[in-house]
Amino acid sequence: MKRYIEFSFYLPFFDLIEDTNEVFCLEELMRQLNIRFNIMELYDRYISYGEGPCRAGQGDVFVFFTKDDKDSFILIDLFNDFTDQHNMVKLGVRCERKHDKWIRNILNNIHSRAEIKSKIKESDDDLLKSEISSEDYPKEIRYGDQKYMKNIYYNTI
């Protein structure tokens, strides 16, 4: 059995950040993983990409590592797909299996309260770990004749 497990799903950014229960859950997730970042700065960064149709094709990936294990992290992908109409973001968590019960419960709580969401993906195949490789960024995202350069930031908020 592998040492790490990964979870990810999509939900509206504002369901993750503005709902009192989700903020508490996000804070609890951070506490369980010994990760600190400023939720309001993440909110400000998200808002800085713009609103409405001008926001399409904007956004970057933010990765927050645990203090004592660089293989455990929270990933929040703020990229707004060109066809997205619901402000969907990706929430990903990679943690040691010894924490998976607590993390699974917190993520299920966040997931169950989200108005719109994807299924939760659970994997031990290191998909999130490979997704955050700095060698893959910036990524060029194309939609028709439009393009955007998606960046990744580590522990910057």
Coordinates of C-alpha atoms in Angstrom, one line a residue:
M1 CA 0.0 0.0 0.0
K2 CA 1.3 3.4 -0.9
R3 CA 2.1 6.0 1.8
Y4 CA 0.1 8.9 0.3
I5 CA -3.5 9.3 -0.9
E6 CA -4.9 12.1 -3.0
F7 CA -8.4 13.7 -3.2
S8 CA -9.7 16.3 -5.6
F9 CA -12.9 17.8 -6.8
Y10 CA -14.4 20.9 -8.3
L11 CA -16.7 23.3 -6.6
P12 CA -17.7 27.0 -6.9
F13 CA -15.0 29.2 -5.4
F14 CA -17.5 31.1 -3.3
D15 CA -18.9 27.9 -1.8
L16 CA -15.4 27.2 -0.6
I17 CA -14.5 30.6 0.7
E18 CA -17.7 32.6 1.6
D19 CA -19.9 30.0 3.3
T20 CA -19.3 30.0 7.0
N21 CA -19.3 26.2 7.3
E22 CA -16.9 25.8 4.4
V23 CA -14.5 28.4 5.7
F24 CA -14.5 26.5 9.0
C25 CA -13.9 23.2 7.1
L26 CA -11.1 24.8 5.1
E27 CA -9.5 26.1 8.3
E28 CA -9.9 22.6 9.8
L29 CA -8.3 21.1 6.8
M30 CA -5.4 23.4 7.1
R31 CA -5.1 22.7 10.8
Q32 CA -5.2 18.9 10.3
L33 CA -2.4 19.1 7.7
N34 CA -0.4 21.8 9.6
I35 CA -0.7 24.2 6.6
R36 CA -1.2 28.0 6.9
F37 CA -2.4 30.4 4.3
N38 CA -4.4 33.5 4.3
I39 CA -7.9 32.8 3.0
M40 CA -8.7 36.5 2.4
E41 CA -5.6 36.8 0.3
L42 CA -6.7 33.9 -1.8
Y43 CA -10.1 35.6 -2.1
D44 CA -8.4 38.8 -3.2
R45 CA -6.3 37.0 -5.7
Y46 CA -9.4 35.2 -7.2
I47 CA -11.2 38.6 -7.4
S48 CA -8.2 40.2 -9.1
Y49 CA -8.7 38.0 -12.2
G50 CA -11.9 40.0 -13.0
E51 CA -15.6 39.2 -13.1
G52 CA -18.1 37.9 -15.7
P53 CA -17.0 37.0 -19.2
C54 CA -13.6 38.9 -18.9
R55 CA -12.6 36.4 -16.2
A56 CA -12.8 33.4 -18.6
G57 CA -9.3 32.1 -19.2
Q58 CA -7.8 33.6 -16.1
G59 CA -6.5 32.1 -12.9
D60 CA -3.5 30.2 -11.5
V61 CA -2.7 27.2 -9.3
F62 CA -1.7 27.7 -5.6
V63 CA -0.1 24.9 -3.7
F64 CA 0.4 25.0 0.1
F65 CA 2.7 22.4 1.6
T66 CA 2.7 21.0 5.1
K67 CA 5.5 22.3 7.3
D68 CA 7.2 19.0 7.8
D69 CA 6.4 17.0 4.7
K70 CA 6.7 18.5 1.2
D71 CA 4.8 15.5 -0.2
S72 CA 1.6 16.6 1.6
F73 CA -0.2 19.6 0.4
I74 CA -3.4 21.5 -0.5
L75 CA -3.9 22.5 -4.1
I76 CA -6.3 25.2 -5.2
D77 CA -6.6 25.7 -8.9
L78 CA -8.3 29.1 -9.5
F79 CA -8.3 28.8 -13.3
N80 CA -11.6 29.8 -14.8
D81 CA -12.2 27.6 -17.9
F82 CA -13.4 29.5 -21.0
T83 CA -16.8 27.7 -20.7
D84 CA -17.2 27.8 -16.9
Q85 CA -20.4 29.7 -15.8
H86 CA -20.2 28.8 -12.1
N87 CA -16.8 30.0 -10.8
M88 CA -15.5 26.4 -10.4
V89 CA -12.1 25.8 -8.8
K90 CA -10.3 22.6 -8.1
L91 CA -9.6 21.6 -4.5
G92 CA -7.0 18.9 -4.1
V93 CA -5.4 17.4 -1.1
R94 CA -2.5 15.0 -0.9
C95 CA -1.7 13.5 2.6
E96 CA -0.3 10.5 4.3
R97 CA -2.7 7.6 4.6
K98 CA -2.6 7.9 8.4
H99 CA -4.6 11.2 8.0
D100 CA -7.0 10.0 5.4
K101 CA -10.0 9.4 7.7
W102 CA -9.9 12.9 9.0
I103 CA -9.2 14.5 5.7
R104 CA -11.9 12.4 3.9
N105 CA -14.5 13.6 6.5
I106 CA -13.6 17.2 6.1
L107 CA -13.6 17.0 2.3
N108 CA -16.9 15.2 2.4
N109 CA -18.3 18.0 4.5
I110 CA -17.1 20.6 2.1
H111 CA -18.3 18.6 -0.9
S112 CA -21.8 17.9 0.6
R113 CA -22.5 21.6 1.2
A114 CA -21.3 22.8 -2.3
E115 CA -24.2 23.8 -4.5
I116 CA -22.6 22.5 -7.7
K117 CA -19.7 20.0 -7.6
S118 CA -17.9 17.2 -9.4
K119 CA -17.4 13.8 -7.9
I120 CA -14.6 13.4 -5.5
K121 CA -11.6 11.6 -7.1
E122 CA -9.6 9.5 -4.7
S123 CA -6.2 8.1 -5.9
D124 CA -2.9 6.7 -4.7
D125 CA -1.3 7.2 -8.2
D126 CA 0.5 10.5 -7.4
L127 CA -1.7 12.4 -10.0
L128 CA -1.8 15.7 -7.9
K129 CA 1.9 15.4 -7.2
S130 CA 2.7 15.2 -10.9
E131 CA 0.3 18.0 -11.6
I132 CA 2.3 20.5 -9.5
S133 CA 5.6 19.9 -11.1
S134 CA 7.1 23.4 -11.8
E135 CA 8.6 22.0 -15.0
D136 CA 5.1 22.0 -16.4
Y137 CA 4.4 25.7 -15.7
P138 CA 3.6 28.1 -17.0
K139 CA 1.0 26.1 -19.0
E140 CA -0.5 27.5 -22.2
I141 CA -4.3 27.1 -22.1
R142 CA -6.0 27.5 -25.5
Y143 CA -9.7 27.8 -26.4
G144 CA -10.3 28.6 -30.0
D145 CA -8.1 31.6 -30.8
Q146 CA -7.8 32.6 -27.2
K147 CA -5.0 31.6 -24.9
Y148 CA -3.9 32.1 -21.4
M149 CA -0.7 31.3 -19.5
K150 CA -1.5 29.5 -16.2
N151 CA 1.1 29.8 -13.5
I152 CA 1.8 27.9 -10.3
Y153 CA 2.7 29.4 -7.0
Y154 CA 4.0 27.6 -3.9
N155 CA 3.2 28.8 -0.3
T156 CA 2.8 32.4 -1.5
I157 CA -0.3 33.5 0.3

